[in-house]
Backbone as JSON, one array per atom type, in Angstrom:
{
  "sequence": "MPEELAEKFKGGPITTFDMAEAYVEVTRQALRPKEAIKRSMDQHMAMIQHASEDYWDAAELVDLLADDIKFRVKQYAKCIAKATTNYKNWLEEEYTRNLKTALRHAFNDN",
  "N": [[0.96, -1.15, 0.06], [0.63, 2.14, -0.81], [2.57, 4.91, 0.59], [1.08, 7.43, 0.81], [-1.66, 6.64, 0.8], [-1.76, 4.86, 2.93], [-1.64, 6.63, 4.9], [-4.01, 7.71, 5.41], [-5.6, 5.85, 6.71], [-4.24, 5.74, 9.27], [-3.95, 5.33, 12.49], [-6.0, 3.83, 13.11], [-7.23, 0.39, 12.75], [-5.18, -2.3, 11.75], [-3.32, -2.25, 8.67], [-2.2, -4.2, 7.49], [-2.44, -7.35, 5.89], [-2.16, -10.79, 5.75], [-2.88, -12.98, 3.21], [-1.99, -15.39, 2.53], [-1.52, -16.8, 4.96], [-4.0, -16.44, 6.11], [-5.57, -18.05, 4.67], [-4.36, -20.56, 4.89], [-5.16, -20.68, 7.77], [-7.81, -20.91, 7.76], [-8.29, -23.38, 6.16], [-7.02, -25.29, 7.79], [-8.92, -25.24, 9.71], [-10.94, -26.33, 8.79], [-12.77, -24.78, 7.07], [-14.52, -23.29, 4.38], [-12.41, -22.2, 1.91], [-12.82, -20.04, 0.71], [-13.47, -18.2, 2.63], [-11.54, -17.15, 3.58], [-11.2, -15.08, 1.93], [-13.42, -13.75, 2.77], [-12.52, -13.04, 5.29], [-10.31, -11.0, 4.71], [-12.06, -9.01, 3.35], [-13.57, -8.3, 5.51], [-11.64, -7.16, 7.27], [-10.58, -5.14, 5.34], [-12.76, -3.6, 5.6], [-13.31, -2.78, 8.23], [-11.1, -0.91, 8.34], [-11.74, 1.03, 6.48], [-14.26, 2.0, 7.29], [-13.17, 3.25, 9.78], [-11.73, 5.17, 8.62], [-13.58, 6.85, 7.22], [-16.37, 9.49, 7.04], [-18.79, 8.97, 5.7], [-20.84, 7.1, 3.65], [-20.04, 7.86, 0.71], [-17.19, 8.65, 1.03], [-16.24, 6.27, 2.15], [-16.76, 4.84, -0.37], [-15.19, 6.17, -2.11], [-12.7, 5.48, -0.86], [-12.63, 2.84, -1.31], [-12.38, 2.48, -3.99], [-9.78, 3.77, -3.98], [-8.45, 1.69, -2.93], [-8.08, -0.34, -4.84], [-5.76, -1.36, -6.06], [-4.68, -2.91, -3.76], [-6.63, -4.73, -3.21], [-6.55, -6.27, -5.61], [-3.98, -7.39, -5.26], [-4.42, -8.9, -3.12], [-6.54, -11.06, -4.1], [-4.95, -11.77, -6.21], [-3.13, -13.05, -4.56], [-4.59, -15.0, -2.99], [-5.56, -16.6, -5.22], [-3.3, -17.86, -5.95], [-3.2, -19.42, -3.97], [-5.1, -20.98, -4.02], [-4.45, -22.31, -6.4], [-5.77, -23.4, -8.88], [-6.72, -21.25, -10.38], [-8.29, -19.4, -12.89], [-7.59, -16.93, -15.19], [-10.06, -15.28, -15.91], [-11.66, -16.07, -13.32], [-10.07, -14.97, -11.4], [-10.83, -12.15, -12.14], [-13.52, -11.92, -11.98], [-13.78, -12.43, -9.19], [-12.12, -10.08, -8.22], [-14.11, -8.12, -9.13], [-16.42, -8.77, -7.68], [-15.59, -8.92, -5.1], [-15.06, -6.04, -4.68], [-17.54, -5.21, -5.42], [-19.03, -6.47, -3.37], [-17.71, -5.41, -0.87], [-18.5, -2.66, -1.22], [-21.18, -2.91, -0.9], [-21.62, -3.88, 1.57], [-20.55, -1.74, 3.11], [-22.31, 0.2, 2.51], [-24.52, -0.66, 3.75], [-23.51, -0.47, 6.39], [-23.17, 2.2, 6.88], [-25.68, 3.18, 6.43], [-26.96, 2.03, 8.82], [-26.44, 3.61, 10.53]],
  "CA": [[0.19, 0.03, 0.03], [1.36, 3.54, -0.87], [2.45, 5.78, 1.71], [-0.03, 8.3, 0.75], [-2.84, 5.93, 1.17], [-1.71, 4.52, 4.43], [-1.63, 7.61, 6.1], [-5.61, 8.03, 5.53], [-5.7, 4.95, 7.75], [-3.33, 5.98, 10.25], [-4.75, 5.34, 13.99], [-6.87, 2.85, 12.95], [-7.12, -0.91, 12.55], [-4.07, -2.67, 10.97], [-3.58, -2.16, 7.39], [-1.6, -5.25, 6.67], [-3.22, -8.54, 5.72], [-1.39, -12.12, 4.95], [-3.83, -13.76, 2.5], [-1.59, -17.09, 2.57], [-1.71, -17.01, 6.33], [-5.36, -16.43, 6.32], [-5.89, -19.23, 3.58], [-3.76, -21.72, 5.68], [-5.85, -20.76, 8.8], [-9.23, -21.27, 7.38], [-8.2, -24.7, 5.86], [-6.9, -25.92, 8.89], [-10.35, -25.02, 10.72], [-12.01, -26.96, 7.82], [-13.65, -23.92, 6.78], [-14.48, -23.16, 3.01], [-11.22, -21.38, 1.58], [-13.64, -18.54, 0.4], [-13.54, -17.45, 4.0], [-9.98, -16.2, 3.73], [-11.57, -13.53, 1.19], [-14.33, -12.74, 3.72], [-11.88, -12.2, 6.33], [-9.9, -9.85, 4.05], [-13.04, -7.98, 3.17], [-13.96, -7.78, 7.0], [-10.53, -6.49, 7.76], [-10.95, -3.96, 4.62], [-14.2, -2.76, 5.93], [-13.06, -2.15, 9.32], [-10.1, 0.08, 8.05], [-12.64, 1.91, 5.65], [-15.31, 2.66, 8.33], [-12.57, 4.22, 10.38], [-11.29, 6.47, 8.19], [-14.73, 7.49, 6.85], [-17.52, 9.69, 7.5], [-19.9, 8.66, 5.21], [-20.68, 6.16, 2.47], [-18.97, 8.61, -0.28], [-15.83, 8.75, 1.56], [-15.92, 4.95, 1.95], [-16.69, 4.23, -1.76], [-13.79, 6.71, -2.6], [-11.59, 4.77, -0.28], [-12.55, 1.56, -1.96], [-11.78, 2.89, -5.56], [-8.22, 3.82, -3.8], [-7.68, 0.37, -2.49], [-8.12, -1.12, -5.81], [-4.54, -2.22, -6.07], [-4.52, -3.49, -2.61], [-7.89, -5.65, -3.63], [-6.13, -6.92, -6.74], [-2.93, -8.17, -4.68], [-5.12, -9.74, -2.18], [-7.27, -11.76, -4.81], [-3.94, -12.58, -6.71], [-2.64, -14.26, -3.46], [-5.84, -15.93, -2.86], [-5.67, -17.17, -6.49], [-2.16, -18.74, -5.86], [-3.23, -20.43, -2.81], [-6.12, -22.23, -4.54], [-3.63, -23.0, -7.3], [-6.18, -23.68, -10.41], [-7.82, -20.02, -10.75], [-8.26, -18.86, -14.26], [-7.61, -15.11, -15.31], [-11.44, -14.94, -15.61], [-12.2, -16.33, -12.08], [-9.76, -13.89, -10.86], [-11.29, -10.87, -12.53], [-14.45, -11.87, -11.43], [-13.6, -12.64, -7.66], [-11.87, -9.06, -7.79], [-15.42, -7.46, -8.96], [-17.08, -9.34, -6.66], [-14.97, -8.24, -3.69], [-15.29, -4.53, -4.67], [-19.19, -4.93, -4.84], [-19.61, -6.66, -1.85], [-17.48, -4.59, 0.11], [-19.59, -1.46, -1.32], [-22.71, -2.85, -0.44], [-21.41, -3.92, 3.18], [-20.29, -0.23, 3.5], [-23.78, 0.98, 2.29], [-25.55, -1.03, 4.8], [-23.3, -0.12, 7.79], [-23.14, 3.54, 6.84], [-27.32, 3.47, 6.47], [-27.63, 1.82, 9.7], [-25.79, 4.48, 11.66]],
  "C": [[0.96, 1.3, -0.04], [1.26, 4.39, 0.3], [1.32, 6.84, 1.83], [-1.58, 7.81, 1.42], [-2.83, 5.41, 2.49], [-2.02, 5.44, 5.3], [-3.1, 7.93, 6.11], [-6.24, 6.95, 6.3], [-5.2, 4.88, 9.0], [-4.25, 6.1, 11.78], [-5.71, 4.38, 13.76], [-6.56, 1.19, 12.84], [-5.72, -1.28, 11.81], [-4.23, -2.69, 9.45], [-3.13, -3.26, 6.72], [-2.44, -6.68, 6.7], [-2.51, -9.57, 5.08], [-2.68, -12.95, 4.55], [-3.56, -15.22, 2.67], [-1.85, -17.49, 3.87], [-3.28, -17.36, 6.59], [-6.13, -17.83, 5.68], [-5.72, -20.45, 4.59], [-4.66, -21.86, 7.11], [-7.27, -21.44, 8.67], [-9.3, -22.94, 7.02], [-7.99, -25.49, 6.84], [-7.9, -26.01, 10.03], [-11.44, -25.73, 9.87], [-13.16, -26.34, 7.32], [-13.43, -23.95, 5.05], [-13.31, -22.04, 2.44], [-11.63, -20.02, 1.29], [-13.65, -17.69, 1.53], [-12.45, -16.61, 4.31], [-10.41, -14.87, 2.9], [-12.6, -12.68, 1.98], [-13.65, -12.09, 4.96], [-10.98, -11.0, 5.85], [-10.79, -8.74, 3.72], [-13.36, -7.52, 4.47], [-12.62, -6.68, 7.51], [-10.52, -4.66, 6.79], [-11.91, -2.97, 5.02], [-13.83, -2.22, 7.32], [-12.0, -0.81, 9.32], [-10.85, 1.28, 7.27], [-13.56, 2.97, 6.51], [-14.38, 3.44, 9.31], [-12.16, 5.38, 10.1], [-12.31, 7.36, 7.12], [-15.6, 8.09, 7.58], [-19.04, 9.68, 7.17], [-19.67, 7.56, 4.22], [-19.86, 6.68, 1.51], [-17.89, 8.3, -0.22], [-15.36, 7.25, 1.64], [-15.8, 4.5, 0.61], [-15.33, 4.65, -2.25], [-12.57, 5.78, -2.23], [-11.44, 3.28, -1.02], [-11.92, 1.54, -3.19], [-10.08, 3.05, -5.17], [-7.56, 2.73, -3.59], [-7.6, -0.81, -3.64], [-7.1, -2.1, -6.32], [-4.34, -3.19, -4.94], [-5.6, -4.93, -2.7], [-7.13, -6.68, -4.69], [-5.04, -7.69, -6.04], [-3.24, -9.18, -4.16], [-5.78, -11.05, -3.12], [-6.1, -12.71, -5.42], [-3.17, -13.57, -5.72], [-3.41, -15.29, -3.21], [-5.76, -16.89, -3.96], [-4.35, -18.29, -6.42], [-2.46, -19.67, -4.6], [-4.31, -21.63, -3.16], [-5.52, -22.95, -5.69], [-4.22, -23.15, -8.88], [-7.23, -22.32, -10.45], [-7.2, -19.51, -12.0], [-8.06, -17.42, -14.18], [-9.31, -14.65, -15.25], [-11.88, -15.07, -14.33], [-11.46, -15.07, -11.25], [-10.15, -12.58, -10.92], [-12.73, -10.85, -11.8], [-14.67, -11.71, -10.05], [-12.99, -11.01, -7.28], [-13.17, -8.18, -8.03], [-16.13, -7.86, -8.18], [-16.9, -8.86, -5.32], [-15.42, -6.84, -3.56], [-16.85, -4.22, -4.24], [-19.56, -5.4, -3.75], [-18.96, -5.89, -0.82], [-18.22, -3.15, -0.07], [-20.87, -1.6, -0.74], [-22.61, -3.19, 0.89], [-21.19, -2.62, 3.65], [-21.5, 0.45, 3.53], [-24.51, 0.61, 3.37], [-25.0, -0.28, 6.14], [-23.33, 1.39, 7.66], [-25.09, 3.9, 7.15], [-27.66, 3.13, 7.85], [-27.38, 2.71, 10.89], [-26.71, 5.65, 11.51]]
}
């Protein structure tokens, strides 16, 4: 994550996430591998909620985190070994869409 982007999340939840470690952890717990993606999304959501005042700030931060999301999806794809390019692209879009939806619900509930 670039320094200027990391600065936006200063003082909040941790900004690092090890997808390979999360994948190993969920598989050892006999959970579905996609649980690692959910944990990553939950961590992104906590970071964004801390740094945002409303949904529009949050949506902007999701867009700024696109490279971080892409990296995490790429790491997940390496873990599952048989991921096509189309699957990775779909997963990236799904991750972003679900993250924005969850943030919209979180900010509407407040």
